[in-house]
CSV table of C-alpha atoms in Angstrom, one decimal:
chain,number,residue,atom,x,y,z
A,663,MET,CA,8.6,-3.1,24.8
A,664,HIS,CA,7.8,-6.5,25.8
A,665,GLN,CA,7.4,-8.6,22.8
A,666,VAL,CA,4.0,-10.9,22.5
A,667,GLN,CA,3.4,-13.5,19.7
A,668,GLN,CA,0.3,-14.9,19.5
A,669,CYS,CA,-0.6,-18.2,18.1
A,670,TRP,CA,-3.9,-18.5,16.1
A,671,VAL,CA,-5.3,-21.4,14.1
A,672,ILE,CA,-8.4,-20.9,11.7
A,673,GLY,CA,-10.7,-23.6,10.2
A,674,LEU,CA,-13.1,-22.5,7.7
A,675,PRO,CA,-14.6,-24.4,4.7
A,676,ASP,CA,-14.6,-21.0,2.9
A,677,LYS,CA,-11.4,-21.1,1.1
A,678,ALA,CA,-11.8,-18.0,-0.9
A,679,LEU,CA,-12.0,-16.5,2.5
A,680,LEU,CA,-9.3,-18.1,4.3
A,681,GLU,CA,-7.2,-17.3,1.2
A,682,ARG,CA,-8.0,-13.5,1.7
A,683,ILE,CA,-7.2,-13.4,5.8
A,684,ARG,CA,-3.9,-15.2,4.8
A,685,ASP,CA,-2.9,-12.9,2.2
A,686,TYR,CA,-4.0,-10.1,4.2
A,687,TRP,CA,-2.0,-11.2,7.5
A,688,LYS,CA,1.0,-12.1,5.1
A,689,HIS,CA,1.3,-8.4,4.2
A,690,SER,CA,0.2,-6.6,7.6
A,691,LEU,CA,1.4,-5.6,10.8
A,692,TYR,CA,1.0,-8.7,12.2
A,693,ALA,CA,2.6,-10.9,10.2
A,694,ASP,CA,5.5,-10.9,13.0
A,695,ARG,CA,3.1,-11.0,15.9
A,696,VAL,CA,0.9,-13.7,14.9
A,697,HIS,CA,1.9,-17.0,14.1
A,698,LEU,CA,-1.0,-18.3,12.0
A,699,ARG,CA,-2.1,-21.5,10.5
A,700,VAL,CA,-5.6,-22.0,8.3
A,701,PHE,CA,-7.3,-25.4,7.3
A,702,SER,CA,-10.0,-25.8,5.3
A,703,GLN,CA,-10.9,-29.5,6.3
A,704,MET,CA,-11.9,-30.3,9.8
A,705,ASP,CA,-10.0,-33.5,10.1
A,706,THR,CA,-6.5,-31.8,9.4
A,707,LEU,CA,-7.6,-29.2,11.8
A,708,ARG,CA,-8.4,-31.8,14.6
A,709,HIS,CA,-5.5,-33.3,13.7
A,710,TYR,CA,-2.9,-30.0,14.0
A,711,VAL,CA,-4.7,-28.5,17.0
A,712,GLY,CA,-4.2,-32.0,19.1
A,713,LEU,CA,-0.7,-31.9,18.6
A,714,GLN,CA,-0.1,-28.6,19.6
A,715,THR,CA,-0.1,-26.7,23.3
A,716,ASP,CA,0.7,-22.9,22.6
A,717,VAL,CA,-2.9,-22.4,20.5
A,718,GLN,CA,-4.4,-19.3,22.2
A,719,LEU,CA,-7.3,-18.8,19.5
A,720,LEU,CA,-9.0,-21.1,17.6
A,721,ILE,CA,-11.2,-19.5,14.9
A,722,VAL,CA,-14.0,-21.9,13.5
A,723,ASP,CA,-16.9,-21.9,11.1
A,724,PRO,CA,-20.3,-22.3,13.4
A,725,GLU,CA,-20.6,-25.8,11.9
A,726,TRP,CA,-17.2,-26.9,13.1
A,727,LYS,CA,-17.4,-25.6,16.6
A,728,GLU,CA,-19.6,-28.3,18.8
A,729,GLU,CA,-16.9,-31.0,17.5
A,730,VAL,CA,-14.1,-29.0,17.9
A,731,HIS,CA,-15.0,-27.8,21.2
A,732,THR,CA,-15.8,-31.4,22.4
A,733,ASP,CA,-12.5,-32.8,21.5
A,734,LEU,CA,-10.6,-29.7,23.1
A,735,PHE,CA,-12.4,-29.4,26.8
A,736,GLU,CA,-13.5,-33.2,27.1
A,737,GLY,CA,-10.0,-34.5,26.2
A,738,GLY,CA,-8.4,-31.9,28.8
A,739,ASP,CA,-5.4,-31.3,27.1
A,740,GLY,CA,-6.7,-28.0,25.3
A,741,THR,CA,-8.5,-26.0,27.8
A,742,SER,CA,-6.5,-22.9,27.5
A,743,ILE,CA,-7.5,-23.0,23.8
A,744,THR,CA,-10.0,-20.0,23.4
A,745,VAL,CA,-12.8,-21.2,20.3
A,746,VAL,CA,-14.0,-18.2,18.3
A,747,GLU,CA,-16.6,-18.9,16.3
A,748,MET,CA,-16.8,-16.9,12.9
A,749,ASP,CA,-20.3,-16.6,12.2
A,750,GLU,CA,-22.4,-13.5,10.2
A,751,ALA,CA,-24.6,-13.0,13.4
A,752,GLY,CA,-21.5,-12.5,15.4
A,753,SER,CA,-20.2,-9.2,17.0
A,754,SER,CA,-19.1,-6.4,14.3
A,755,TRP,CA,-16.0,-3.9,15.1
A,756,HIS,CA,-18.6,-1.5,16.8
A,757,GLU,CA,-19.6,-4.1,19.4
A,758,ALA,CA,-17.7,-6.1,22.3
A,759,CYS,CA,-17.3,-9.8,21.9
A,760,VAL,CA,-19.7,-11.9,23.4
A,761,LYS,CA,-18.8,-14.2,25.8
A,762,GLU,CA,-20.8,-17.4,26.2
A,763,SER,CA,-21.3,-19.9,29.0
A,764,THR,CA,-19.3,-22.5,26.9
A,765,ALA,CA,-16.4,-20.1,27.1
A,766,SER,CA,-16.3,-18.9,23.4
A,767,TYR,CA,-16.8,-16.0,21.4
A,768,ARG,CA,-18.0,-14.6,18.5
A,769,VAL,CA,-16.8,-12.4,15.5
A,770,THR,CA,-18.3,-12.0,12.1
A,771,PRO,CA,-16.4,-12.1,9.0
A,772,TYR,CA,-18.3,-9.1,7.3
A,773,GLN,CA,-16.0,-6.3,8.5
A,774,PRO,CA,-12.8,-5.0,7.1
A,775,LEU,CA,-10.0,-7.4,7.8
A,776,SER,CA,-7.9,-5.0,9.6
A,777,LYS,CA,-10.9,-4.8,12.1
A,778,LEU,CA,-11.1,-8.3,12.3
A,779,PHE,CA,-7.6,-8.9,13.4
A,780,GLU,CA,-7.6,-5.8,15.6
A,781,GLN,CA,-10.4,-7.7,17.4
A,782,LEU,CA,-9.1,-11.2,17.3
A,783,TRP,CA,-5.7,-9.0,18.9
A,784,GLY,CA,-7.3,-7.5,21.5
A,785,LEU,CA,-9.1,-10.9,22.1
A,786,GLY,CA,-5.8,-12.3,22.8
A,787,LEU,CA,-4.3,-9.8,24.7
A,788,SER,CA,-7.1,-10.0,27.3
A,789,ILE,CA,-7.1,-13.6,27.6
A,790,ALA,CA,-3.9,-13.7,28.3
A,791,LYS,CA,-4.0,-10.5,30.6
A,792,ILE,CA,-1.4,-8.4,29.1
A,793,SER,CA,-2.3,-4.8,29.1
A,794,GLU,CA,0.5,-3.5,27.3
A,795,ASP,CA,-0.3,-4.1,23.6
A,796,PRO,CA,3.3,-3.8,21.8
A,797,MET,CA,1.2,-3.3,18.6
A,798,LYS,CA,0.3,0.1,19.7
A,799,ASP,CA,3.2,1.9,19.2
A,800,LYS,CA,3.9,-0.1,16.0
A,801,GLN,CA,0.5,1.0,14.7
A,802,ASP,CA,0.9,4.5,15.7
A,803,ALA,CA,4.5,4.5,14.0
A,804,ALA,CA,3.0,3.3,10.7
A,805,ARG,CA,2.7,5.8,8.3
A,806,THR,CA,1.2,6.1,4.9
A,807,PRO,CA,2.6,4.0,2.1
A,808,ILE,CA,4.7,5.7,-0.4
A,809,TRP,CA,5.4,4.3,-3.8
A,810,THR,CA,7.6,5.7,-6.3
A,811,ILE,CA,7.0,5.3,-10.2
A,812,SER,CA,10.5,5.6,-11.8
A,813,SER,CA,12.4,4.5,-15.3
A,814,GLY,CA,15.7,4.6,-16.6
A,815,GLY,CA,14.6,7.5,-19.0
A,816,GLY,CA,11.8,9.5,-20.4
A,817,GLY,CA,9.1,7.6,-22.8
A,818,ALA,CA,8.9,4.7,-20.8
A,819,GLY,CA,5.3,5.1,-19.3
A,820,LYS,CA,6.2,5.7,-15.5
A,821,THR,CA,3.6,8.7,-15.4
A,822,THR,CA,0.8,6.5,-17.5
A,823,ILE,CA,1.4,3.9,-14.9
A,824,ALA,CA,1.5,6.1,-11.8
A,825,ALA,CA,-2.0,7.3,-13.3
A,826,HIS,CA,-3.4,3.9,-13.5
A,827,LEU,CA,-2.3,3.3,-9.9
A,828,VAL,CA,-3.7,6.5,-8.5
A,829,GLN,CA,-6.9,5.3,-10.3
A,830,TYR,CA,-7.2,2.2,-9.4
A,831,ALA,CA,-6.2,3.1,-5.5
A,832,SER,CA,-9.0,5.8,-5.7
A,833,GLU,CA,-11.8,3.4,-6.9
A,834,ARG,CA,-11.2,1.3,-4.1
A,835,GLY,CA,-11.8,4.4,-1.9
A,836,LEU,CA,-8.0,4.9,-1.2
A,837,ARG,CA,-7.4,8.6,-0.2
A,838,THR,CA,-4.5,9.0,-2.6
A,839,PHE,CA,-1.9,11.7,-3.3
A,840,TYR,CA,-0.1,12.1,-6.5
A,841,TRP,CA,3.3,14.1,-6.7
A,842,ASN,CA,5.0,14.8,-10.3
A,843,MET,CA,8.6,15.4,-9.3
A,844,ASP,CA,9.6,16.5,-12.5
A,845,TRP,CA,10.0,20.2,-13.1
A,846,ILE,CA,7.8,20.2,-16.2
A,847,HIS,CA,4.8,18.1,-16.2
A,848,GLU,CA,3.6,15.9,-19.0
A,849,TRP,CA,0.1,17.2,-18.0
A,850,GLY,CA,0.9,19.9,-16.0
A,851,HIS,CA,-3.0,21.7,-14.8
A,852,GLU,CA,-5.3,19.4,-17.8
A,853,ALA,CA,-5.2,16.9,-14.8
A,854,GLN,CA,-6.2,19.1,-12.0
A,855,SER,CA,-9.8,20.4,-10.9
A,856,PRO,CA,-11.6,22.7,-13.1
A,857,ARG,CA,-10.9,25.3,-10.4
A,858,ALA,CA,-7.1,25.3,-11.3
A,859,HIS,CA,-8.5,27.4,-14.7
A,860,GLN,CA,-10.8,29.4,-13.0
A,861,ALA,CA,-10.9,32.3,-10.6
A,862,ASP,CA,-10.1,29.9,-7.8
A,863,SER,CA,-6.5,29.1,-9.1
A,864,GLN,CA,-5.3,32.6,-7.6
A,865,ALA,CA,-5.5,30.9,-4.2
A,866,TYR,CA,-3.2,28.2,-5.1
A,867,GLU,CA,-0.7,29.8,-7.5
A,868,GLY,CA,2.7,29.8,-5.9
A,869,SER,CA,1.2,27.6,-2.7
A,870,PHE,CA,4.2,24.6,-3.8
A,871,SER,CA,6.8,27.7,-3.2
A,872,LYS,CA,5.1,28.6,0.2
A,873,LEU,CA,5.0,25.3,1.6
A,874,ILE,CA,8.9,25.2,1.1
A,875,TYR,CA,9.1,28.0,2.6
A,876,TRP,CA,7.5,27.4,5.8
A,877,LEU,CA,9.2,23.7,5.9
A,878,SER,CA,12.6,25.7,5.3
A,879,ARG,CA,12.1,27.5,8.5
A,880,LYS,CA,11.8,24.2,10.4
A,881,GLU,CA,8.4,25.1,11.5
A,882,THR,CA,6.2,22.3,13.5
A,883,LEU,CA,5.2,19.9,10.8
A,884,GLU,CA,1.5,19.6,12.4
A,885,ALA,CA,1.3,23.0,12.6
A,886,ILE,CA,1.1,23.4,8.6
A,887,PRO,CA,-2.6,23.2,7.7
A,888,PRO,CA,-2.8,21.4,4.3
A,889,ASP,CA,-5.7,22.8,2.6
A,890,PRO,CA,-3.7,25.8,1.3
A,891,TYR,CA,-1.0,23.7,-0.3
A,892,ILE,CA,-2.7,20.6,-1.8
A,893,LEU,CA,-5.1,20.8,-5.1
A,894,PRO,CA,-7.4,18.2,-6.4
A,895,MET,CA,-7.4,16.3,-9.3
A,896,GLU,CA,-10.6,15.5,-10.2
A,897,GLU,CA,-10.0,13.1,-13.3
A,898,LEU,CA,-7.9,11.0,-10.8
A,899,ARG,CA,-9.9,11.3,-7.6
A,900,ALA,CA,-6.6,12.2,-5.8
A,901,ASP,CA,-4.8,15.3,-4.2
A,902,THR,CA,-1.4,16.9,-5.8
A,903,PHE,CA,0.7,19.6,-5.6
A,904,ASP,CA,0.6,23.1,-7.6
A,905,SER,CA,2.7,22.6,-10.7
A,906,ASN,CA,3.7,26.0,-11.6
A,907,ILE,CA,6.8,26.3,-9.7
A,908,ARG,CA,9.7,28.8,-11.1
A,909,ARG,CA,12.9,26.9,-12.2
A,910,SER,CA,15.1,28.8,-9.5
A,911,GLU,CA,12.8,27.4,-6.7
A,912,TRP,CA,12.7,24.0,-7.9
A,913,ASN,CA,16.4,23.9,-7.9
A,914,GLU,CA,16.7,24.7,-4.4
A,915,LEU,CA,14.6,21.9,-3.5
A,916,ASP,CA,17.2,18.7,-2.0
A,917,HIS,CA,16.9,15.6,-0.1
A,918,GLU,CA,16.2,17.2,3.0
A,919,ALA,CA,13.3,19.1,1.8
A,920,VAL,CA,11.6,16.0,-0.3
A,921,THR,CA,12.0,14.2,3.0
A,922,SER,CA,10.2,17.2,4.9
A,923,ILE,CA,7.6,17.0,2.2
A,924,LEU,CA,6.8,13.4,2.6
A,925,ASN,CA,7.2,13.5,6.6
A,926,TRP,CA,4.4,16.1,6.5
A,927,LEU,CA,1.9,14.6,4.2
A,928,SER,CA,2.2,11.1,5.9
A,929,GLY,CA,1.7,13.1,9.0
A,930,LEU,CA,-1.3,14.4,8.0
A,931,GLU,CA,-3.1,11.0,8.1
A,932,ARG,CA,-5.2,12.0,5.3
A,933,TYR,CA,-4.1,9.7,2.7
A,934,ASP,CA,-3.7,5.7,2.3
A,935,LEU,CA,-1.4,6.1,-0.6
A,936,ILE,CA,1.2,8.5,-1.7
A,937,VAL,CA,2.3,7.9,-5.2
A,938,LEU,CA,5.7,10.0,-6.5
A,939,ASP,CA,6.3,10.0,-10.1
A,940,THR,CA,10.1,10.6,-10.9
A,941,SER,CA,12.8,10.0,-13.4
A,942,SER,CA,15.8,8.4,-12.0
A,943,ASN,CA,18.2,11.3,-13.5
A,944,HIS,CA,16.2,13.8,-11.4
A,945,LEU,CA,18.5,15.0,-8.6
A,946,LEU,CA,15.5,14.2,-6.1
A,947,ALA,CA,14.8,10.9,-7.5
A,948,GLU,CA,17.4,9.1,-4.9
A,949,ALA,CA,15.6,10.9,-1.9
A,950,ALA,CA,11.8,9.4,-3.3
A,951,VAL,CA,13.5,5.7,-3.5
A,952,LEU,CA,14.8,5.9,-0.2
A,953,ALA,CA,11.6,7.2,1.2
A,954,SER,CA,9.3,4.8,-0.7
A,955,ASP,CA,8.0,1.6,0.7
A,956,GLN,CA,7.5,-0.1,-3.0
A,957,VAL,CA,9.7,1.2,-6.1
A,958,ILE,CA,8.2,0.2,-9.2
A,959,TRP,CA,10.7,0.4,-12.0
A,960,VAL,CA,9.4,0.8,-15.6
A,961,LEU,CA,11.2,-0.7,-18.0
A,962,THR,CA,11.0,-1.1,-22.0
A,963,ASP,CA,12.7,-3.0,-24.7
A,964,ASP,CA,15.2,-0.3,-25.3
A,965,CYS,CA,18.7,-0.7,-25.3
A,966,SER,CA,19.9,2.4,-24.1
A,967,GLN,CA,17.0,2.5,-21.2
A,968,ILE,CA,18.1,-1.1,-19.9
A,969,ARG,CA,21.6,0.1,-19.5
A,970,LYS,CA,20.8,3.3,-17.8
A,971,SER,CA,18.4,1.2,-15.8
A,972,GLU,CA,21.2,-1.4,-14.7
A,973,ARG,CA,23.8,1.8,-13.9
A,974,CYS,CA,21.2,3.3,-11.8
A,975,TRP,CA,20.3,0.1,-10.1
A,976,LYS,CA,23.8,-0.4,-9.1
A,977,LYS,CA,24.5,3.1,-8.1
A,978,TRP,CA,21.6,3.0,-5.6
A,979,GLY,CA,22.6,-0.5,-4.5
A,980,ASN,CA,25.9,1.1,-3.2
A,981,HIS,CA,24.9,4.5,-2.0
A,982,THR,CA,21.5,4.2,-0.7
A,983,GLU,CA,22.7,4.9,3.1
A,984,GLY,CA,22.5,1.2,3.7
A,985,ARG,CA,19.2,0.8,2.5
A,986,SER,CA,19.2,-1.6,-0.3
A,987,ILE,CA,16.2,-1.4,-2.9
A,988,ALA,CA,16.4,-4.9,-4.3
A,989,GLY,CA,13.9,-5.7,-1.6
A,990,ARG,CA,11.5,-3.0,-2.4
A,991,MET,CA,11.6,-3.1,-6.1
A,992,GLN,CA,9.4,-4.6,-8.9
A,993,ILE,CA,10.3,-4.1,-12.5
A,994,VAL,CA,7.3,-3.8,-14.7
A,995,VAL,CA,7.8,-4.1,-18.7
A,996,ASN,CA,5.9,-1.6,-20.5
A,997,ARG,CA,5.0,-1.2,-24.3
A,998,TYR,CA,5.5,-5.0,-24.6
A,999,MET,CA,4.7,-6.3,-27.9
A,1000,GLY,CA,4.8,-10.1,-27.2
A,1001,ALA,CA,8.3,-10.5,-28.1
A,1002,TRP,CA,11.7,-9.3,-26.1
A,1003,MET,CA,14.8,-8.5,-28.2
A,1004,ASN,CA,17.2,-7.2,-25.4
A,1005,SER,CA,18.6,-8.9,-22.4
A,1006,PHE,CA,19.2,-7.6,-18.6
A,1007,THR,CA,20.6,-9.0,-15.7
A,1008,ARG,CA,17.2,-8.8,-13.9
A,1009,GLU,CA,15.0,-10.3,-16.5
A,1010,SER,CA,13.6,-13.0,-14.5
A,1011,SER,CA,13.0,-10.6,-11.9
A,1012,VAL,CA,10.1,-8.8,-14.1
A,1013,GLN,CA,6.5,-8.7,-12.3
A,1014,ALA,CA,4.5,-7.8,-15.6
A,1015,TYR,CA,4.4,-7.3,-18.6
A,1016,LEU,CA,2.2,-4.2,-19.9
A,1017,PRO,CA,1.0,-3.9,-23.5
A,1018,TYR,CA,1.9,-1.1,-26.0
A,1019,ILE,CA,-1.1,0.8,-26.8
A,1020,PRO,CA,-0.7,2.8,-30.3
A,1021,GLN,CA,-3.5,5.2,-29.8
A,1022,TRP,CA,-2.2,6.7,-26.9
A,1023,LYS,CA,0.1,8.6,-28.9
A,1024,GLN,CA,-3.0,11.2,-29.4
A,1025,ARG,CA,-4.1,11.3,-25.7
A,1026,GLN,CA,-4.9,14.7,-24.8
A,1027,ARG,CA,-5.9,14.1,-21.0
A,1028,MET,CA,-4.0,11.8,-18.2
A,1029,ASP,CA,-7.4,9.9,-17.6
A,1030,GLN,CA,-7.5,8.8,-21.3
A,1031,GLY,CA,-5.5,5.7,-20.3
A,1032,GLY,CA,-8.0,4.1,-18.7
A,1033,SER,CA,-9.8,3.6,-22.2
A,1034,SER,CA,-7.9,0.3,-23.2
A,1035,GLU,CA,-9.6,-2.7,-22.0
A,1036,VAL,CA,-6.4,-5.0,-23.0
A,1037,PHE,CA,-4.2,-2.7,-20.8
A,1038,GLN,CA,-6.8,-2.6,-18.0
A,1039,ALA,CA,-6.9,-6.0,-17.9
A,1040,ALA,CA,-3.0,-6.7,-17.5
A,1041,PHE,CA,-2.4,-4.1,-15.1
A,1042,ARG,CA,-5.1,-5.2,-12.7
A,1043,ALA,CA,-3.8,-8.5,-12.9
A,1044,TRP,CA,-0.7,-7.0,-11.6
A,1045,ILE,CA,-1.5,-5.0,-9.0
A,1046,GLN,CA,-3.6,-7.5,-7.5
A,1047,SER,CA,-0.8,-9.9,-6.8
A,1048,ALA,CA,1.5,-6.7,-5.9
A,1049,ALA,CA,-0.8,-4.7,-3.6
A,1050,HIS,CA,-2.9,-7.4,-1.7
A,1051,TRP,CA,-3.9,-4.9,1.0
A,1052,MET,CA,-5.8,-2.6,-1.7
A,1053,HIS,CA,-8.3,-5.4,-1.8
A,1054,THR,CA,-8.3,-6.4,2.2
A,1055,GLY,CA,-8.4,-3.0,3.5
A,1056,THR,CA,-5.9,-0.8,5.5
A,1057,PRO,CA,-5.6,0.0,9.3
A,1058,SER,CA,-8.3,2.8,9.7
A,1059,ARG,CA,-6.9,6.2,10.7
A,1060,GLY,CA,-10.1,7.6,12.2
């Protein structure tokens, strides 16, 4: 495939908007396809562009357009640069870019950043007269992000953090799937829709076992409809699997089965995020970790948990089919009480400290964890840093 690299320069006085654009670019499919520089000062912008010869798109504020445009076209050195005016009155994603007599274009910042980038990318290709878009195959191959929440032992609070992650994503309009990979769930059907307690529950009874049966026959994944096998979780505004599974059937699950299930879920193009909740000592944990784009490791100030965690990290680092989890793992300390007694090798890698909430010992429902403003504040501060794409938007699946 022909590799195309575009060079964009964005000049806007709105620093907050520039920061959102840059954050989206860094965590998007365009990070390795677009060389991007952003400027909030006109003088610096003019100096940089004046020294460059490979800038394709110059995206500027309307008030800066005339000055930049005059510099480029009267100087004669920048005639290959296309000026794009970022104007609230510009074209939206659903309209074509409006080409003006001055050979510039207009786009609006009031659209999802994924759409803005897609629009600019297409404009860059058309200007360069490139008909084959190398981004298309990469976007088509992009799958639903998978996050695994794991820990070195029970009681660390991984299910609580998984529930907060699911709720947070759902609040932002992301279609989310949650899978607790333990045989016996902490909350069971209490977290599911009231339908699971009524007559309709019979429609889902044994549905997970039926799904495994069809997958074991290696049927075409696209031929398996999702609705008979997926239950709603109204408290978390997400979907999940039936938790009533016979132990004998659960024991038959293996690495291949988990991979098939995740491929099937991702191929549905129905979800923007898949959250896996599993303990590190679970036989299926390694399959979940290998399939994940992000591993959130929940740790508490407990010597036994720390030692188990470090042994697990070492084991997975040596036996994960060559795919290290180091670059995909974030360590989150839970039940933090303001001081740390024990030490561990990756202490400098801790991404967040989430406070201990004593009243949660009396919780009766999964969603009641959202009642603590202190925990919510700490959690949101972490997730806003860890998952920029939840705020800037994800590529649309139609």
